[in-house]
Amino acid sequence: MSAILAQGLTRIYRRSAEEIAALSGVDLTVEPGEFVAITGVSGAGKTTLLNLIGCLDRPTSGLLKLLDRDVRALRGKDLETMRRQHVGFVFQDYCLIPTLTVEENVALPLLFSRALHQRDRVKDLLARVDLQHRSNHLPRELSGGEQQRVAIARALVNNPEILLADEPTGNLDSKRGNEIVALLRDMNHIKGLTIVLSTHNLNLANRADRQIKLADGRVV
Amino acid sequence: MVIFQFISVVLKELRRHRTRSALTISGVALSVCVLVSLLGLGTGYRTSLIHSIDRLGYHVLVTSKGCPYEAATLLMQGGVIPMYMDEAIHREILRDADVATTTRLFLGSLPVHREGFSLITGIEDSFLEMKPWLTFQRGEWFGEGATDEVILGYSVAAYYRKNIGDDFPLGGMGQTFRVRGIFDRSGTQDDGTIFVPLGVAQRLFDKKEKLTGIGVKLKNLSRIDGFSERVFEIPSVQVITMAQVQRTLLDLLGTARFFIGTVAIVAVAIAVLGVMNTMLIAVFERTREIGVMRAIGASRGDVFALICAETLTICTIGGIAGGGIAVLGSRMASEAVRAILPFAPPGVLVQIDGILLIGGIAMAVGMGILAGIIPGWRASRLHPIAWMR
């Protein structure tokens, strides 16, 4: 069973009479425990591909399976459950909730999955990303690297099988960027987490098990 | 646990925009305050009115024929009944076998201390027999044959700061009376009345041998219908029973309460629209955060519940604050109403009891649910990646 299987995956956006193909017939297989880097220039379709894999968007055509489940067949609550339980998402600009503390941000997915009794996981994850001493701070009191580590902890709190990271180092300097990738690498090694990371930084991409390059919405 | 965390998220969001939250809560508080106060006014006014009517002391009032609304209103609120009947009618009524006691009345208004008009009532000894609860705080009944004495109602004495033996200018001719007695507080219109002997009132208004009303107490209240029919046969006279007065005034009050209710509903509707508008703006501003929440696992229901919980919190806090302000300000509101309606019945005009207060807060909670539906629905329909586009 593949963690991610895409065949002929296509996403077309329609604006008025114009059709824009963000992805055109992408074939892709990611095995469980793999660390894959999606590379390509801006506009190549990296974010669109991650949004489709993360069940944030729906493909126009093609096959997409996550953990052997056909995503196109999922509707409403099943899609929400897939997002909540099986996929973790890390965004380029962290996307933390500014009014909540570090600990509350990390615990937020537990609130949505009605699993606050697993709060010990929050402390464990904060310790793993080395932010236990910042648990009561607000996001604005943290550096960019720290905020991204909080976002990673949040993405992992529901114990997903797949972690998707969309340009997670895009807003960080190279030192902080390396730290983040090292952290992801550790998670991949220690927990056997399947990670798909998008980046246009080849140095970071080289640290993945495998690279998939996108250009104009196609795998090249 | 989940619910506490949920509430914590909501409260932190409200604290984020303190001014906006405070203004929205104030709007709700204001509308609930208006709602509770207006309903309290309806209740209080009705209670005071019924109490006032009950304490008139007569079973029936005989007056000159005229508009019953006018007669009832004037009877209750005081004022000049511009029609008079002869004293002979009183003698005729006295002959009726069902009559236990009567008291002749002459009501009018005169300038006092050059500060506007006050209600003057000419009375006779039997007046106190009709109203055994009316006792003297100070002083005593008119002296035998007195022509320059007044007895003051409790509020009049307090307002003019008069004591026994003080001079009391009355009427436009510069005649000065002397305060002979001051009644204790009765909680009726008598508190705001200046009493003079019946003959003196007739002389002051130049209506010798004329009356504006005759209060009648019957030996048996069950005979009231027969008595009324007999009195109706007397030309140019009408009988007003206290039940009629009560019904007439409560009918009038019912109409007023309908309009009061309408105003209250409009106030509530405006508040609901205000909260809804604020929350729609908040949802628009938080498109990104809502999208992120959806991305990290929030269901449509979670997002809907979060937004509804915010409106519910705003409205509940506003409802409690508004209800509290209404309770604390009820006395002031009563005085304000009395300043606008000087002939309003005595007593607490704005009565807010526990049920009304809880009802007002429950209404605020209902407002919160109502105001949250559209913003909550809009938020729950946001696509998880709408903010990225």
Tab-separated table of C-alpha atoms in Angstrom, chain B:
chain	number	residue	atom	x	y	z
B	1	MET	CA	-12.817	20.020	28.987
B	2	VAL	CA	-13.507	20.492	25.294
B	3	ILE	CA	-16.182	23.069	26.012
B	4	PHE	CA	-13.861	25.058	28.316
B	5	GLN	CA	-11.146	25.064	25.682
B	6	PHE	CA	-13.742	26.097	23.130
B	7	ILE	CA	-14.885	28.993	25.338
B	8	SER	CA	-11.257	29.981	25.930
B	9	VAL	CA	-10.670	30.229	22.167
B	10	VAL	CA	-13.815	32.336	21.798
B	11	LEU	CA	-12.959	34.710	24.650
B	12	LYS	CA	-9.440	35.242	23.354
B	13	GLU	CA	-10.834	36.103	19.955
B	14	LEU	CA	-13.178	38.665	21.523
B	15	ARG	CA	-10.313	40.185	23.522
B	16	ARG	CA	-8.334	40.574	20.317
B	17	HIS	CA	-10.620	43.398	19.150
B	18	ARG	CA	-11.464	44.897	22.501
B	19	THR	CA	-13.022	48.108	21.242
B	20	ARG	CA	-15.161	46.363	18.648
B	21	SER	CA	-16.264	43.720	21.141
B	22	ALA	CA	-17.019	46.354	23.778
B	23	LEU	CA	-19.080	48.420	21.345
B	24	THR	CA	-21.019	45.388	20.140
B	25	ILE	CA	-21.659	44.254	23.709
B	26	SER	CA	-22.764	47.812	24.567
B	27	GLY	CA	-25.262	47.752	21.708
B	28	VAL	CA	-26.756	44.513	22.960
B	29	ALA	CA	-26.726	45.778	26.560
B	30	LEU	CA	-28.543	48.932	25.492
B	31	SER	CA	-31.233	47.029	23.630
B	32	VAL	CA	-31.747	44.567	26.509
B	33	CYS	CA	-31.842	47.480	28.963
B	34	VAL	CA	-34.508	49.189	26.827
B	35	LEU	CA	-36.434	45.935	26.443
B	36	VAL	CA	-36.398	45.065	30.159
B	37	SER	CA	-37.108	48.654	31.232
B	38	LEU	CA	-40.020	49.066	28.828
B	39	LEU	CA	-41.558	45.752	29.823
B	40	GLY	CA	-40.892	46.678	33.469
B	41	LEU	CA	-42.646	49.991	32.844
B	42	GLY	CA	-45.664	48.173	31.433
B	43	THR	CA	-45.815	45.882	34.448
B	44	GLY	CA	-45.069	48.595	37.001
B	45	TYR	CA	-47.511	51.073	35.528
B	46	ARG	CA	-50.264	48.457	35.457
B	47	THR	CA	-49.576	47.370	39.043
B	48	SER	CA	-49.484	50.964	40.267
B	49	LEU	CA	-52.672	51.733	38.402
B	50	ILE	CA	-54.549	48.773	39.843
B	51	HIS	CA	-53.249	49.590	43.322
B	52	SER	CA	-54.321	53.191	42.882
B	53	ILE	CA	-57.808	52.216	41.723
B	54	ASP	CA	-58.177	49.729	44.571
B	55	ARG	CA	-57.347	52.465	47.030
B	56	LEU	CA	-59.812	55.007	45.728
B	57	GLY	CA	-62.079	53.863	48.498
B	58	TYR	CA	-65.406	54.023	46.648
B	59	HIS	CA	-67.406	51.265	45.054
B	60	VAL	CA	-68.833	53.670	42.520
B	61	LEU	CA	-68.314	57.252	41.507
B	62	VAL	CA	-71.214	59.325	40.319
B	63	THR	CA	-70.270	62.096	37.920
B	64	SER	CA	-71.889	64.339	35.419
B	65	LYS	CA	-72.530	62.688	32.032
B	66	GLY	CA	-69.586	62.838	29.645
B	67	CYS	CA	-66.866	60.778	28.062
B	68	PRO	CA	-66.167	57.797	30.333
B	69	TYR	CA	-62.475	57.739	29.306
B	70	GLU	CA	-62.133	61.367	30.290
B	71	ALA	CA	-63.947	60.828	33.534
B	72	ALA	CA	-61.903	57.755	34.403
B	73	THR	CA	-58.642	59.435	33.524
B	74	LEU	CA	-59.469	62.578	35.408
B	75	LEU	CA	-60.657	60.573	38.348
B	76	MET	CA	-57.418	58.643	38.475
B	77	GLN	CA	-54.922	61.265	37.486
B	78	GLY	CA	-56.621	64.354	38.804
B	79	GLY	CA	-57.625	67.433	36.878
B	80	VAL	CA	-60.654	69.548	36.291
B	81	ILE	CA	-63.756	67.663	35.360
B	82	PRO	CA	-65.396	70.420	33.353
B	83	MET	CA	-68.946	69.318	34.154
B	84	TYR	CA	-70.776	69.772	37.383
B	85	MET	CA	-73.874	68.386	39.006
B	86	ASP	CA	-76.169	69.858	41.582
B	87	GLU	CA	-75.957	69.009	45.266
B	88	ALA	CA	-79.581	67.842	44.962
B	89	ILE	CA	-78.362	64.719	43.208
B	90	HIS	CA	-76.375	63.837	46.299
B	91	ARG	CA	-79.526	64.042	48.412
B	92	GLU	CA	-81.320	61.807	45.950
B	93	ILE	CA	-78.539	59.195	46.056
B	94	LEU	CA	-78.528	59.285	49.846
B	95	ARG	CA	-82.140	58.168	49.810
B	96	ASP	CA	-81.221	54.918	48.001
B	97	ALA	CA	-81.566	51.963	50.335
B	98	ASP	CA	-78.381	50.267	49.116
B	99	VAL	CA	-76.125	53.211	49.930
B	100	ALA	CA	-73.967	52.874	53.033
B	101	THR	CA	-71.859	56.051	52.859
B	102	THR	CA	-71.284	58.860	50.414
B	103	THR	CA	-68.720	61.574	50.135
B	104	ARG	CA	-69.081	64.698	48.057
B	105	LEU	CA	-66.104	65.755	45.979
B	106	PHE	CA	-65.112	68.862	44.130
B	107	LEU	CA	-61.984	68.459	42.015
B	108	GLY	CA	-60.151	71.258	40.291
B	109	SER	CA	-56.701	72.643	39.723
B	110	LEU	CA	-55.237	75.939	40.813
B	111	PRO	CA	-51.856	77.650	40.656
B	112	VAL	CA	-49.695	77.020	43.700
B	113	HIS	CA	-46.656	79.127	44.629
B	114	ARG	CA	-46.725	80.406	41.024
B	115	GLU	CA	-45.141	77.092	39.967
B	116	GLY	CA	-47.906	75.677	37.837
B	117	PHE	CA	-51.145	73.986	38.691
B	118	SER	CA	-51.849	71.471	41.434
B	119	LEU	CA	-54.786	69.225	42.037
B	120	ILE	CA	-57.211	70.635	44.620
B	121	THR	CA	-59.898	68.451	46.094
B	122	GLY	CA	-62.733	69.729	48.162
B	123	ILE	CA	-63.746	67.080	50.706
B	124	GLU	CA	-66.016	66.555	53.668
B	125	ASP	CA	-65.750	64.546	56.878
B	126	SER	CA	-66.993	61.306	55.286
B	127	PHE	CA	-63.941	61.316	53.020
B	128	LEU	CA	-61.826	59.664	55.714
B	129	GLU	CA	-64.507	57.038	56.357
B	130	MET	CA	-64.069	55.963	52.739
B	131	LYS	CA	-60.312	55.738	53.125
B	132	PRO	CA	-59.486	54.318	56.520
B	133	TRP	CA	-55.846	53.837	55.509
B	134	LEU	CA	-55.434	57.590	55.060
B	135	THR	CA	-53.896	58.734	58.335
B	136	PHE	CA	-52.269	61.912	59.508
B	137	GLN	CA	-48.512	62.058	59.637
B	138	ARG	CA	-48.758	65.435	61.343
B	139	GLY	CA	-51.584	67.771	62.312
B	140	GLU	CA	-55.286	67.032	62.140
B	141	TRP	CA	-58.609	67.420	60.296
B	142	PHE	CA	-60.009	70.881	59.405
B	143	GLY	CA	-61.242	72.991	62.291
B	144	GLU	CA	-64.976	73.587	62.622
B	145	GLY	CA	-66.075	76.152	60.000
B	146	ALA	CA	-62.500	76.740	58.837
B	147	THR	CA	-62.183	78.596	55.521
B	148	ASP	CA	-58.430	79.108	55.263
B	149	GLU	CA	-56.998	75.690	56.034
B	150	VAL	CA	-55.473	73.036	53.797
B	151	ILE	CA	-54.466	69.457	54.384
B	152	LEU	CA	-51.563	68.366	52.228
B	153	GLY	CA	-50.853	65.035	50.686
B	154	TYR	CA	-47.510	63.504	51.662
B	155	SER	CA	-45.710	64.356	48.405
B	156	VAL	CA	-47.048	67.907	48.250
B	157	ALA	CA	-45.804	68.634	51.786
B	158	ALA	CA	-42.431	67.127	50.992
B	159	TYR	CA	-42.139	69.010	47.688
B	160	TYR	CA	-43.018	72.427	49.142
B	161	ARG	CA	-41.271	71.641	52.453
B	162	LYS	CA	-44.326	72.603	54.452
B	163	ASN	CA	-45.039	71.904	58.065
B	164	ILE	CA	-48.045	72.394	60.299
B	165	GLY	CA	-48.943	76.053	60.673
B	166	ASP	CA	-47.034	77.178	57.571
B	167	ASP	CA	-48.650	79.538	55.091
B	168	PHE	CA	-49.714	78.023	51.792
B	169	PRO	CA	-50.572	80.431	48.910
B	170	LEU	CA	-53.286	78.979	46.723
B	171	GLY	CA	-55.039	80.329	43.638
B	172	GLY	CA	-54.345	83.328	41.504
B	173	MET	CA	-56.000	85.861	43.816
B	174	GLY	CA	-53.200	85.827	46.354
B	175	GLN	CA	-55.218	84.074	49.047
B	176	THR	CA	-53.059	82.364	51.633
B	177	PHE	CA	-54.093	79.248	53.516
B	178	ARG	CA	-52.583	77.633	56.565
B	179	VAL	CA	-51.413	74.026	56.704
B	180	ARG	CA	-53.662	72.212	59.183
B	181	GLY	CA	-52.586	68.629	58.551
B	182	ILE	CA	-50.326	66.420	56.443
B	183	PHE	CA	-51.415	62.927	55.423
B	184	ASP	CA	-49.069	59.994	55.695
B	185	ARG	CA	-47.820	58.367	52.490
B	186	SER	CA	-50.676	56.358	50.972
B	187	GLY	CA	-49.131	55.334	47.659
B	188	THR	CA	-52.120	56.795	45.806
B	189	GLN	CA	-52.920	60.016	43.982
B	190	ASP	CA	-53.892	61.496	47.360
B	191	ASP	CA	-50.169	61.937	48.076
B	192	GLY	CA	-50.064	64.609	45.374
B	193	THR	CA	-53.290	66.364	46.282
B	194	ILE	CA	-54.097	69.519	48.239
B	195	PHE	CA	-57.291	69.125	50.252
B	196	VAL	CA	-59.616	71.932	51.305
B	197	PRO	CA	-63.067	71.801	52.864
B	198	LEU	CA	-65.775	71.146	50.245
B	199	GLY	CA	-67.402	74.568	50.674
B	200	VAL	CA	-64.056	76.315	50.289
B	201	ALA	CA	-63.375	74.461	47.019
B	202	GLN	CA	-66.805	75.424	45.676
B	203	ARG	CA	-66.108	79.058	46.593
B	204	LEU	CA	-62.582	79.005	45.073
B	205	PHE	CA	-63.988	77.802	41.760
B	206	ASP	CA	-67.130	79.893	42.064
B	207	LYS	CA	-69.375	76.824	41.822
B	208	LYS	CA	-71.669	77.098	44.822
B	209	GLU	CA	-73.819	74.022	45.438
B	210	LYS	CA	-72.048	72.167	42.635
B	211	LEU	CA	-70.079	68.939	42.749
B	212	THR	CA	-67.751	67.163	40.326
B	213	GLY	CA	-68.295	63.728	41.850
B	214	ILE	CA	-69.933	61.714	44.568
B	215	GLY	CA	-68.084	58.717	45.944
B	216	VAL	CA	-70.465	55.984	47.067
B	217	LYS	CA	-69.867	52.957	49.211
B	218	LEU	CA	-72.652	50.366	49.086
B	219	LYS	CA	-73.930	48.223	51.899
B	220	ASN	CA	-73.495	45.160	49.723
B	221	LEU	CA	-71.257	45.127	46.661
B	222	SER	CA	-73.394	42.485	44.982
B	223	ARG	CA	-76.167	45.116	44.639
B	224	ILE	CA	-74.000	47.331	42.462
B	225	ASP	CA	-75.821	46.556	39.189
B	226	GLY	CA	-79.249	47.497	40.609
B	227	PHE	CA	-77.846	50.659	42.113
B	228	SER	CA	-76.182	51.642	38.844
B	229	GLU	CA	-79.428	51.154	36.908
B	230	ARG	CA	-81.327	53.387	39.336
B	231	VAL	CA	-78.718	56.140	39.162
B	232	PHE	CA	-78.707	56.034	35.372
B	233	GLU	CA	-82.343	57.085	35.508
B	234	ILE	CA	-81.278	60.396	37.056
B	235	PRO	CA	-80.863	62.868	34.170
B	236	SER	CA	-77.341	64.070	33.243
B	237	VAL	CA	-75.577	61.694	35.624
B	238	GLN	CA	-73.444	58.666	35.016
B	239	VAL	CA	-72.116	55.946	37.276
B	240	ILE	CA	-68.573	54.737	37.029
B	241	THR	CA	-67.840	51.564	38.911
B	242	MET	CA	-64.286	50.883	39.926
B	243	ALA	CA	-64.327	47.783	37.750
B	244	GLN	CA	-65.207	50.023	34.787
B	245	VAL	CA	-62.451	52.455	35.684
B	246	GLN	CA	-59.997	49.631	35.930
B	247	ARG	CA	-61.126	48.105	32.627
B	248	THR	CA	-61.115	51.439	30.820
B	249	LEU	CA	-57.677	52.457	32.006
B	250	LEU	CA	-56.187	49.016	31.502
B	251	ASP	CA	-57.587	49.011	27.949
B	252	LEU	CA	-55.819	52.296	27.352
B	253	LEU	CA	-52.699	50.951	28.980
B	254	GLY	CA	-52.927	47.796	26.852
B	255	THR	CA	-52.775	49.939	23.715
B	256	ALA	CA	-49.778	51.791	25.096
B	257	ARG	CA	-48.112	48.489	25.984
B	258	PHE	CA	-48.555	47.303	22.411
B	259	PHE	CA	-46.602	50.302	21.157
B	260	ILE	CA	-44.048	49.900	23.940
B	261	GLY	CA	-43.627	46.258	22.914
B	262	THR	CA	-43.162	47.310	19.306
B	263	VAL	CA	-40.423	49.761	20.274
B	264	ALA	CA	-38.729	47.043	22.355
B	265	ILE	CA	-38.843	44.574	19.461
B	266	VAL	CA	-37.392	47.183	17.092
B	267	ALA	CA	-34.562	47.818	19.585
B	268	VAL	CA	-33.840	44.095	19.756
B	269	ALA	CA	-33.985	43.719	15.963
B	270	ILE	CA	-31.509	46.585	15.511
B	271	ALA	CA	-29.156	44.949	18.021
B	272	VAL	CA	-29.394	41.581	16.247
B	273	LEU	CA	-28.601	43.214	12.900
B	274	GLY	CA	-25.698	45.097	14.502
B	275	VAL	CA	-24.163	41.936	15.953
B	276	MET	CA	-24.740	40.056	12.707
B	277	ASN	CA	-23.053	42.796	10.689
B	278	THR	CA	-20.080	42.926	13.053
B	279	MET	CA	-19.663	39.175	12.913
B	280	LEU	CA	-19.901	39.111	9.118
B	281	ILE	CA	-17.076	41.653	8.997
B	282	ALA	CA	-15.110	39.531	11.481
B	283	VAL	CA	-15.622	36.416	9.340
B	284	PHE	CA	-14.444	38.291	6.251
B	285	GLU	CA	-11.334	39.490	8.109
B	286	ARG	CA	-10.587	35.997	9.387
B	287	THR	CA	-10.918	34.132	6.105
B	288	ARG	CA	-7.316	33.015	6.438
B	289	GLU	CA	-7.604	31.815	10.031
B	290	ILE	CA	-10.803	29.967	9.294
B	291	GLY	CA	-9.134	28.341	6.297
B	292	VAL	CA	-6.196	27.295	8.476
B	293	MET	CA	-8.559	25.835	11.057
B	294	ARG	CA	-10.293	23.844	8.327
B	295	ALA	CA	-6.863	22.692	7.087
B	296	ILE	CA	-5.813	21.441	10.522
B	297	GLY	CA	-9.006	19.507	11.085
B	298	ALA	CA	-11.922	21.805	11.940
B	299	SER	CA	-15.198	20.593	10.470
B	300	ARG	CA	-17.798	22.945	9.020
B	301	GLY	CA	-19.735	22.361	12.238
B	302	ASP	CA	-16.728	23.378	14.351
B	303	VAL	CA	-16.364	26.659	12.446
B	304	PHE	CA	-20.103	27.324	12.636
B	305	ALA	CA	-20.064	26.605	16.375
B	306	LEU	CA	-17.050	28.879	16.961
B	307	ILE	CA	-18.688	31.852	15.250
B	308	CYS	CA	-22.049	31.207	16.910
B	309	ALA	CA	-20.313	30.872	20.267
B	310	GLU	CA	-18.760	34.307	19.732
B	311	THR	CA	-22.121	35.939	19.020
B	312	LEU	CA	-23.654	34.017	21.891
B	313	THR	CA	-20.923	35.234	24.243
B	314	ILE	CA	-21.292	38.836	23.070
B	315	CYS	CA	-25.066	38.749	23.480
B	316	THR	CA	-25.028	36.922	26.816
B	317	ILE	CA	-22.544	39.380	28.329
B	318	GLY	CA	-24.556	42.241	26.806
B	319	GLY	CA	-27.787	40.741	28.131
B	320	ILE	CA	-26.471	40.382	31.674
B	321	ALA	CA	-25.011	43.901	31.586
B	322	GLY	CA	-28.185	45.371	30.080
B	323	GLY	CA	-30.403	43.569	32.586
B	324	GLY	CA	-28.190	44.758	35.442
B	325	ILE	CA	-28.267	48.348	34.225
B	326	ALA	CA	-32.057	48.157	33.863
B	327	VAL	CA	-32.417	46.911	37.450
B	328	LEU	CA	-30.000	49.484	38.875
B	329	GLY	CA	-31.552	52.283	36.853
B	330	SER	CA	-35.204	51.338	37.414
B	331	ARG	CA	-35.725	53.945	40.116
B	332	MET	CA	-34.161	56.620	37.936
B	333	ALA	CA	-36.266	55.456	35.001
B	334	SER	CA	-39.388	55.685	37.195
B	335	GLU	CA	-38.541	59.268	38.072
B	336	ALA	CA	-37.854	60.080	34.433
B	337	VAL	CA	-41.262	58.683	33.436
B	338	ARG	CA	-42.902	60.651	36.222
B	339	ALA	CA	-41.174	63.820	35.023
B	340	ILE	CA	-42.640	63.250	31.554
B	341	LEU	CA	-46.017	62.010	32.830
B	342	PRO	CA	-46.668	63.983	36.006
B	343	PHE	CA	-50.087	62.364	36.510
B	344	ALA	CA	-48.738	58.825	36.373
B	345	PRO	CA	-50.005	56.673	39.260
B	346	PRO	CA	-47.911	56.633	42.437
B	347	GLY	CA	-45.571	53.757	43.211
B	348	VAL	CA	-42.628	52.222	41.400
B	349	LEU	CA	-43.451	52.699	37.725
B	350	VAL	CA	-40.648	50.489	36.394
B	351	GLN	CA	-40.913	47.129	38.114
B	352	ILE	CA	-38.298	44.568	37.121
B	353	ASP	CA	-38.685	41.235	38.857
B	354	GLY	CA	-36.557	38.114	38.569
B	355	ILE	CA	-38.688	36.572	35.839
B	356	LEU	CA	-38.473	39.676	33.676
B	357	LEU	CA	-34.719	39.889	34.247
B	358	ILE	CA	-34.177	36.234	33.352
B	359	GLY	CA	-36.507	36.691	30.372
B	360	GLY	CA	-34.415	39.653	29.169
B	361	ILE	CA	-31.195	37.660	29.450
B	362	ALA	CA	-32.847	34.698	27.717
B	363	MET	CA	-33.899	37.070	24.948
B	364	ALA	CA	-30.258	38.177	24.634
B	365	VAL	CA	-29.180	34.539	24.356
B	366	GLY	CA	-31.811	34.092	21.635
B	367	MET	CA	-30.433	37.195	19.913
B	368	GLY	CA	-26.981	35.615	20.041
B	369	ILE	CA	-28.168	32.433	18.387
B	370	LEU	CA	-30.112	34.361	15.743
B	371	ALA	CA	-27.290	36.799	15.019
B	372	GLY	CA	-24.771	33.969	14.712
B	373	ILE	CA	-26.584	31.863	12.138
B	374	ILE	CA	-25.720	33.789	8.955
B	375	PRO	CA	-22.090	34.669	9.882
B	376	GLY	CA	-21.580	31.112	11.146
B	377	TRP	CA	-23.007	29.663	7.959
B	378	ARG	CA	-20.872	31.973	5.815
B	379	ALA	CA	-17.759	31.007	7.769
B	380	SER	CA	-18.510	27.297	7.570
B	381	ARG	CA	-18.906	27.552	3.777
B	382	LEU	CA	-15.454	29.118	3.329
B	383	HIS	CA	-13.185	26.895	1.294
B	384	PRO	CA	-10.073	25.774	3.228
B	385	ILE	CA	-7.819	27.373	0.613
B	386	ALA	CA	-9.953	30.446	-0.128
B	387	TRP	CA	-7.360	32.620	1.627
B	388	MET	CA	-4.540	31.340	-0.599
B	389	ARG	CA	-6.155	32.424	-3.839
